[in-house]
Coordinates of C-alpha atoms and ligand atoms in Angstrom, one line a residue:
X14 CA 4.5 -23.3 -12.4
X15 CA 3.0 -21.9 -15.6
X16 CA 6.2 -21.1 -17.5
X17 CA 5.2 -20.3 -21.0
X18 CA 2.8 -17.1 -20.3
X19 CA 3.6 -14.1 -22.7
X20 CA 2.7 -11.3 -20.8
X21 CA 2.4 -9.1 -24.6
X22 CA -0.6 -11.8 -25.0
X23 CA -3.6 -9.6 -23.6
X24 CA -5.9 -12.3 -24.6
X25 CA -4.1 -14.4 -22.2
X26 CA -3.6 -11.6 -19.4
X27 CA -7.4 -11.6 -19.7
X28 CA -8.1 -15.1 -18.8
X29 CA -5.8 -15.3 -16.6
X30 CA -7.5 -12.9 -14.5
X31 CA -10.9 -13.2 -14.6
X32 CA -11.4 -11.1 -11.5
X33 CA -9.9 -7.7 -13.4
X34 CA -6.8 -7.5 -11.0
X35 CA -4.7 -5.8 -13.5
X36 CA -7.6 -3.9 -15.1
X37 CA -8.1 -2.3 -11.4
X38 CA -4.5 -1.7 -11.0
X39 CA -4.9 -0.1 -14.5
X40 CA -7.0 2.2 -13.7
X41 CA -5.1 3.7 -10.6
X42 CA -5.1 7.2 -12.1
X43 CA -8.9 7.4 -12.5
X44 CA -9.6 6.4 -9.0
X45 CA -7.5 9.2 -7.2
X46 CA -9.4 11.2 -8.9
X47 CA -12.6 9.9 -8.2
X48 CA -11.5 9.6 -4.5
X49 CA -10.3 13.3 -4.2
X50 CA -13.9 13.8 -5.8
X51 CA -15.4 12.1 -2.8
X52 CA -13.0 13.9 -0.2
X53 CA -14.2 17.5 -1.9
X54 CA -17.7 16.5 -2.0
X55 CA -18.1 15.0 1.9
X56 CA -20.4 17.7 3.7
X57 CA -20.0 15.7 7.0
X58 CA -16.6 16.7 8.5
X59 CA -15.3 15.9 11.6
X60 CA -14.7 19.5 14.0
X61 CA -11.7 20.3 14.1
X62 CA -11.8 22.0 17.2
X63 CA -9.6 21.0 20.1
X64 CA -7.4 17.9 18.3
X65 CA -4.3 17.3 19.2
X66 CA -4.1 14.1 16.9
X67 CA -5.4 11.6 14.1
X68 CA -5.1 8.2 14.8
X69 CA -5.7 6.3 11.2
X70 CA -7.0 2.4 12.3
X71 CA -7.4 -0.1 10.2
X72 CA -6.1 -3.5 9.0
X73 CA -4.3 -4.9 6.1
X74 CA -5.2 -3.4 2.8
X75 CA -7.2 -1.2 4.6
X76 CA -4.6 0.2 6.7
X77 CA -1.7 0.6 4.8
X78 CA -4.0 4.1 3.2
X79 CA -2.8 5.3 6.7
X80 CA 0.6 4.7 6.2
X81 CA 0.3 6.7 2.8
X82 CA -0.7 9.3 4.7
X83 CA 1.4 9.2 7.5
X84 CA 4.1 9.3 6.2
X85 CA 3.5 12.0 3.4
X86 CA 2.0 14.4 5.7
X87 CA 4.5 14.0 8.7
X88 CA 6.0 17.2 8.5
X89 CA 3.1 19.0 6.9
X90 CA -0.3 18.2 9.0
X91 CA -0.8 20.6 11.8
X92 CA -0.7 17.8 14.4
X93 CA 0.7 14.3 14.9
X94 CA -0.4 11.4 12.6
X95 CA -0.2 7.6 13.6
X96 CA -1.4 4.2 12.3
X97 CA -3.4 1.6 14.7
X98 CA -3.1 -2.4 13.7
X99 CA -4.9 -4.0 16.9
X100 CA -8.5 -4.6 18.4
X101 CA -7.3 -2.0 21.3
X102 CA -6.4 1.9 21.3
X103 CA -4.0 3.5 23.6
X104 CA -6.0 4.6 26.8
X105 CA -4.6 8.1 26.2
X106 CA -6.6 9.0 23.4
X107 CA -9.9 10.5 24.2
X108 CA -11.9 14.1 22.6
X109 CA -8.6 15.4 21.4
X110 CA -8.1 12.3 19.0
X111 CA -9.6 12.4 15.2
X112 CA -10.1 8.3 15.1
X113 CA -10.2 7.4 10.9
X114 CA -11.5 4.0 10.9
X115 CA -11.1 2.5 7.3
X116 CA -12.6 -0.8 6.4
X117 CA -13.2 -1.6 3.1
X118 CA -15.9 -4.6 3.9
X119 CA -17.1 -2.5 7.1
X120 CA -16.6 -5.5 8.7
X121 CA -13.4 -6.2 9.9
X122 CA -13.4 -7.9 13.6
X123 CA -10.2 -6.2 14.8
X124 CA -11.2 -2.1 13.5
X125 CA -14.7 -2.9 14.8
X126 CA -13.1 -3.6 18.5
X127 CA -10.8 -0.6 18.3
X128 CA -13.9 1.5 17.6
X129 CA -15.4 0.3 20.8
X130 CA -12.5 1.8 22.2
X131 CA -12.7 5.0 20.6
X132 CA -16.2 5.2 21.8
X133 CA -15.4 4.5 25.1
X134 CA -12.7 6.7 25.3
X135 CA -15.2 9.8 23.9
X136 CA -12.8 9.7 20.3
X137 CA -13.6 12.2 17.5
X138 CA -14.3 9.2 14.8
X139 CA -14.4 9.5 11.1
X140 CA -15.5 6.3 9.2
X141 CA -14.3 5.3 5.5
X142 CA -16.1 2.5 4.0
X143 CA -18.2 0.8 1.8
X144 CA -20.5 -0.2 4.6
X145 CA -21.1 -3.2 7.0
X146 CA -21.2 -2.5 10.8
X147 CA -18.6 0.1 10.6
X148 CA -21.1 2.0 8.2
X149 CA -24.2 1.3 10.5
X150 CA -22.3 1.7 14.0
X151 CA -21.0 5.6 12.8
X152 CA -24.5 6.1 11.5
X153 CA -25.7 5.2 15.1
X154 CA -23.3 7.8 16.6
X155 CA -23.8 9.9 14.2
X156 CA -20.6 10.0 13.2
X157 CA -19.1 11.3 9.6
X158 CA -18.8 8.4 7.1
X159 CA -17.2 8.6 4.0
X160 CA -18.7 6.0 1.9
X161 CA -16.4 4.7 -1.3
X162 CA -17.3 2.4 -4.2
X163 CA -17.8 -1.4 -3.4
X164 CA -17.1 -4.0 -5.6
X165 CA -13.3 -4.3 -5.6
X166 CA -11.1 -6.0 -3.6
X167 CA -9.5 -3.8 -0.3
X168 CA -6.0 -3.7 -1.7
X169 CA -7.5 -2.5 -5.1
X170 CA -9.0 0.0 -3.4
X171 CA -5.6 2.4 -2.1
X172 CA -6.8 5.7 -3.4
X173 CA -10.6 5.2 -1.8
X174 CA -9.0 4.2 1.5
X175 CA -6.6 7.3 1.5
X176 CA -7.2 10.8 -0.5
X177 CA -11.0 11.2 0.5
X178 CA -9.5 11.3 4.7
X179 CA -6.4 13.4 3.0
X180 CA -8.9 15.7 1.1
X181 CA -11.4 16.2 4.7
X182 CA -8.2 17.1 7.1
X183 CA -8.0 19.7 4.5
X184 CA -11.2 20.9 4.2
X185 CA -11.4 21.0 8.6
X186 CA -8.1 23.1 8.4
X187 CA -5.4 20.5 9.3
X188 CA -3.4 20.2 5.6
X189 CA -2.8 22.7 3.1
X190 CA -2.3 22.2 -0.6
X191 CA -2.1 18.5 -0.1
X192 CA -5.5 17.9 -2.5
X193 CA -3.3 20.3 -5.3
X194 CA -0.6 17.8 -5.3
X195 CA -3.0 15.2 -5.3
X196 CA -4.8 16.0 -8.4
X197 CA -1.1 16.3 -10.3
X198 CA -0.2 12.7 -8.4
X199 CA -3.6 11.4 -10.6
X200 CA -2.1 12.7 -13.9
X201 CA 1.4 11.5 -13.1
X202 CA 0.0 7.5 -12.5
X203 CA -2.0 7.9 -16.0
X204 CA 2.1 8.6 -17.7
X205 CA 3.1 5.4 -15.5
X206 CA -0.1 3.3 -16.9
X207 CA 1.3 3.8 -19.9
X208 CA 5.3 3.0 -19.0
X209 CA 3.9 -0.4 -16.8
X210 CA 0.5 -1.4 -18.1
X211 CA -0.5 -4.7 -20.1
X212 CA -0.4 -3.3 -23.8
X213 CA 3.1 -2.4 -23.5
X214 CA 5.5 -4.8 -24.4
X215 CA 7.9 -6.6 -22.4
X216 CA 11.1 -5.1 -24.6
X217 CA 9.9 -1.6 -22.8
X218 CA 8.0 -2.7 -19.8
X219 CA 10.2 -2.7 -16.5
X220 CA 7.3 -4.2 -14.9
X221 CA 7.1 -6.8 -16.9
X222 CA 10.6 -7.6 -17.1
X223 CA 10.6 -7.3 -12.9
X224 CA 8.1 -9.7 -12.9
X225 CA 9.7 -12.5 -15.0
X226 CA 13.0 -12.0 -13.4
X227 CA 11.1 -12.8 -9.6
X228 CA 9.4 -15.9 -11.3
X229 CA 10.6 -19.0 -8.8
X230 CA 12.4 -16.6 -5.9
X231 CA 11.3 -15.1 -2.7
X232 CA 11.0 -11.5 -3.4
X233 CA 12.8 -9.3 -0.1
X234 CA 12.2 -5.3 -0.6
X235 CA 14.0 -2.9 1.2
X236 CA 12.9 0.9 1.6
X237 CA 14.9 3.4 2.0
X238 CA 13.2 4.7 5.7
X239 CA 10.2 7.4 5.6
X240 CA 7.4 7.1 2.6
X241 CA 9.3 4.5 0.8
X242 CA 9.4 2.0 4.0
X243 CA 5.7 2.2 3.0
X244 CA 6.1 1.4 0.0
X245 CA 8.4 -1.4 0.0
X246 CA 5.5 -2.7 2.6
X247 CA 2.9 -2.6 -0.1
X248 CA 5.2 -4.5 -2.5
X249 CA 5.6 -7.3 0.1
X250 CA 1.9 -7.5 1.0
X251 CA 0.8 -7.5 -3.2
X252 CA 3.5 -10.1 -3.6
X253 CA 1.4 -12.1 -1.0
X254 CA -1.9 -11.2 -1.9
X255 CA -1.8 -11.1 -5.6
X256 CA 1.4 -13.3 -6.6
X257 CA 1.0 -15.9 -3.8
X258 CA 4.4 -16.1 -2.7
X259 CA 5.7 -15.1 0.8
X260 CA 8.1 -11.9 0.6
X261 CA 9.4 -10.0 2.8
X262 CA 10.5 -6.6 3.7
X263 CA 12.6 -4.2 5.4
X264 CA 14.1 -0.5 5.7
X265 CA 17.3 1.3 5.0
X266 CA 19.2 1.9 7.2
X267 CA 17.9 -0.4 10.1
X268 CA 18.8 -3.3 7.9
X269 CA 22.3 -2.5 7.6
X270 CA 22.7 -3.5 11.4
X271 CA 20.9 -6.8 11.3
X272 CA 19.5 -8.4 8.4
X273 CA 22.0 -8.1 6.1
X274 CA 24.1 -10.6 8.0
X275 CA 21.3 -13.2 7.3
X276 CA 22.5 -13.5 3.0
X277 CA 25.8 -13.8 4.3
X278 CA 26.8 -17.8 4.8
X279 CA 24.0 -20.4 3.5
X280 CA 24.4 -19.5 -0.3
X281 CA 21.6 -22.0 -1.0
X282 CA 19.1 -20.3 1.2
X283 CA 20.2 -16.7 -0.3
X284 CA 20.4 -17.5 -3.9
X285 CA 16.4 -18.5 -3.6
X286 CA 15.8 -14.7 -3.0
X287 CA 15.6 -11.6 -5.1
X288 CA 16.6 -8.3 -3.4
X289 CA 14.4 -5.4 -4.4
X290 CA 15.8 -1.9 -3.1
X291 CA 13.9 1.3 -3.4
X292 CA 15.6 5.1 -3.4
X293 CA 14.4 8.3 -4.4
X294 CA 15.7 9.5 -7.6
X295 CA 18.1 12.1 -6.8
X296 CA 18.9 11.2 -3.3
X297 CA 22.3 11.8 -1.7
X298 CA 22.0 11.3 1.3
X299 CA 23.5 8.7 3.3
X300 CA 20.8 6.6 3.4
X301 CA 20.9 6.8 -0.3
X302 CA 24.7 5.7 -0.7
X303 CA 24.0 2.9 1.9
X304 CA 21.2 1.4 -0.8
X305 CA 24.5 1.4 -3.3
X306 CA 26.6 0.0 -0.7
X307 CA 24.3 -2.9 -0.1
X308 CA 23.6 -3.2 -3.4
X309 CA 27.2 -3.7 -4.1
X310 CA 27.8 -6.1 -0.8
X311 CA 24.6 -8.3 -1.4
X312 CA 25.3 -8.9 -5.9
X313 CA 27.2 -11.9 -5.3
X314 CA 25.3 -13.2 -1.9
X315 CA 21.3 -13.4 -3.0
X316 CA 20.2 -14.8 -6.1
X317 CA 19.6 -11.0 -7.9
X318 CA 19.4 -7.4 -6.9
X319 CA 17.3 -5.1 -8.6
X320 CA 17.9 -1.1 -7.3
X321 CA 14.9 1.2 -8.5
X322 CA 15.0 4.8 -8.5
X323 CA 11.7 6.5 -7.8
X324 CA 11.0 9.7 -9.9
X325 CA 8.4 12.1 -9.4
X326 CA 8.1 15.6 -9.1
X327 CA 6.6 15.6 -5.8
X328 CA 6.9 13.0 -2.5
X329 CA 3.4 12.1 -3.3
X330 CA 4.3 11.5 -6.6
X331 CA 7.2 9.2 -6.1
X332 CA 5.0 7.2 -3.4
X333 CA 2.3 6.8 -5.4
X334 CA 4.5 5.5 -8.4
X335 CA 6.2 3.4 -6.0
X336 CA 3.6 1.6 -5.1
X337 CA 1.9 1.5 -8.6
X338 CA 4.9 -0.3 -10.1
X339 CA 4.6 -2.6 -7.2
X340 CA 1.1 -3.7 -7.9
X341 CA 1.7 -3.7 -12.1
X342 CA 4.9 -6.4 -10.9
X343 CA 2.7 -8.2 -7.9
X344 CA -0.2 -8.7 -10.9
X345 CA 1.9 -10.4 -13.7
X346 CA 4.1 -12.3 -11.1
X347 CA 0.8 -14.1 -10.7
X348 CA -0.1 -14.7 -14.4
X349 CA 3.7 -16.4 -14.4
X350 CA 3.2 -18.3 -11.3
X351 CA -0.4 -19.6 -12.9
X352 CA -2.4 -18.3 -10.8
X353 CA -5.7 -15.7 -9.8
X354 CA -4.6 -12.9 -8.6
X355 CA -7.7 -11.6 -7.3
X356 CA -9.2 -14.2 -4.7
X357 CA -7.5 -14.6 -1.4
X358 CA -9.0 -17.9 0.1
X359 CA -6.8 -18.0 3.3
X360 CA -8.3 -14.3 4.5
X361 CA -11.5 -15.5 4.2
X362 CA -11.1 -18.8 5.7
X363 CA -9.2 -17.2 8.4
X364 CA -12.2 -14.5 9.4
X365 CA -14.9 -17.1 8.8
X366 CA -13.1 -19.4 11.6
X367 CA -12.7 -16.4 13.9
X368 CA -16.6 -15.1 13.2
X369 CA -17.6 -19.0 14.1
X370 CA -15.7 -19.1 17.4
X371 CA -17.1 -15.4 18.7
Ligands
LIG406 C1 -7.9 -8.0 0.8 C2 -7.0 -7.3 1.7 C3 -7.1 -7.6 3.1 C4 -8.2 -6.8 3.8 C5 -8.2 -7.0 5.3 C6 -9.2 -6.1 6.1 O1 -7.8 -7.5 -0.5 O2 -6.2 -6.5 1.2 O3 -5.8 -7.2 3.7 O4 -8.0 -5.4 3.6 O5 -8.5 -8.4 5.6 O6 -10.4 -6.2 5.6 P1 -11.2 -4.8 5.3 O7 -10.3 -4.1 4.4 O8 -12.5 -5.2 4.7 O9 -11.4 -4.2 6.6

């Protein structure tokens, strides 16, 4: 383990990271705009007549755009939202399902199943991508395609793979102000840049500092349940992807009842892991005095707890901000831990096996 970086040296940060992770996570604020500009401009919308649902489908960093929206627009869409994981749709779904597929390669074996299945079953589909089948199968149908930048990796990619299907539901009816919000979330990520990004030094960088604090332990995150369960996702899946190192998460309450039993006994299985919990600022709820109360109950078990407060003006806002601290901490984890953020070898190996066996 590389345990001399300086994360003030940008020099360093630069060749550290020769695929621009940190420069893409950088420039967060710029693509939600440019996304939002892609939603607004899309002339080929989807009817909304006769939906009763949108079924987001997807996989990994492709996917978790869905949970964005899921769980932001919840109680403010005009019908159900889920997210699909899997090469099969439920049989129920059929003309009164809005099917998002969202595949940043256009390629992904398990979303191009799931769209057989939404063909099948006679599925209003929507297609976000760069291309690949995905792109060629909905120009076939005829399908909408939104059709986003290429050139970055999928998990760099969160604001193409969620505010352009955000900024369409609103345009066929099914969301209200959501876009308004959206805009202000942009502005709100360019402040954060600031707070988190590389030129700021460690002495005033709490990404930084959360960074160098997780160097050698297994970082577990706990959400408090809703939009911050997503988040605290994201963080685990960055800390894979971009830090190489496993993590894990989890959600308040449903933790209370299980897992926290598991930092109880072997100390020298615990000590390895650093507890992450995320609240909303201002919360007091009970959910938000069971994150102290954990807090408290897990100091002296694990080997560190961090609690973080999420401010924002808006949900969307503490979401986003969420998640952008997340990546900024997932993105100089991996400069401390010596290694490329960018690449991630065991994906690829992984789909090339399963393309070779089809
Ligand atoms: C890579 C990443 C992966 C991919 C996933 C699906 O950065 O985040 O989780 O998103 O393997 O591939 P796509 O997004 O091309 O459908």
């Amino acid at each position: 383990m590389a345990e001399t970086i300086n994360l003030d040296d940008v020099m360093v940060l630069e060749d550290m990271d020769p695929g621009g992770m940190l420069a893409a996570i950088e420039s967060f604020s710029k693509q939600l705009l440019d996304a939002l500009r892609l939603g607004r401009d899309q002339m080929d919308v989807p009817s909304s007549e006769g939906l009763k649902r949108i079924a987001f489908v997807g996989m990994g960093g492709s996917a978790i755009g869905g949970d964005i929206l899921r769980s932001l627009l919840e109680d403010v869409a005009a019908m159900p939202v889920s997210v699909h994981r899997s090469y099969r749709l439920p049989s129920m779904f059929g003309s009164d399902t809005l099917a998002i597929f969202a595949s940043y390669s256009g390629n992904t074996e398990e979303t191009l199943s799931a769209l057989d299945d939404a063909i099948y079953l006679g599925c209003s589909v929507m297609a976000l991508t760069t291309g690949g089948m995905l792109l060629e199968k909905a120009r076939g149908h005829r399908f909408p395609a939104i059709i986003i930048p290429e050139g970055l990796q999928p998990r760099a990619a969160l604001g193409y793979l969620s505010l352009p299907a955000a900024a369409v539901m609103e345009k066929m009816g099914l969301l209200q102000g959501f876009v308004k919000v959206a805009y202000e979330t942009a502005d709100f990520m360019r402040e954060k840049r600031e707070d988190w990004g590389r030129l700021t030094p460690v002495g005033r960088n709490f990404a930084k500092q959360l960074a160098m604090r997780l160097q050698g332990k297994i970082p577990v995150i706990y959400g408090t349940e809703g939009m911050l369960s997503v988040a605290a996702y994201r963080w685990k899946c960055q800390f894979n992807e971009n830090s190489k190192v496993p993590a894990f998460n989890h959600t308040l309450p449903e933790m209370n009842h299980n897992e926290i039993v598991g930092w109880y006994e072997l100390d020298d299985l615990s000590r390895r892991v650093e507890v992450i919990l995320l609240a909303e600022e201002g919360d007091t709820s009970r959910v938000a005095r069971r994150v102290e109360v954990t807090a408290e109950l897990l100091q002296d078990k694990v080997g560190g707890v961090t609690v973080i407060y999420v401010g924002g003006r808006t949900r969307t806002e503490k979401l986003f901000s969420a998640i952008h601290l997340g990546d900024f901490v997932s993105g100089y984890l991996a400069l401390l831990n010596g290694v490329d953020p960018t690449p991630v070898e065991s994906i690829a190996l992984l789909k090339e096996r399963m393309a070779q066996e089809q």
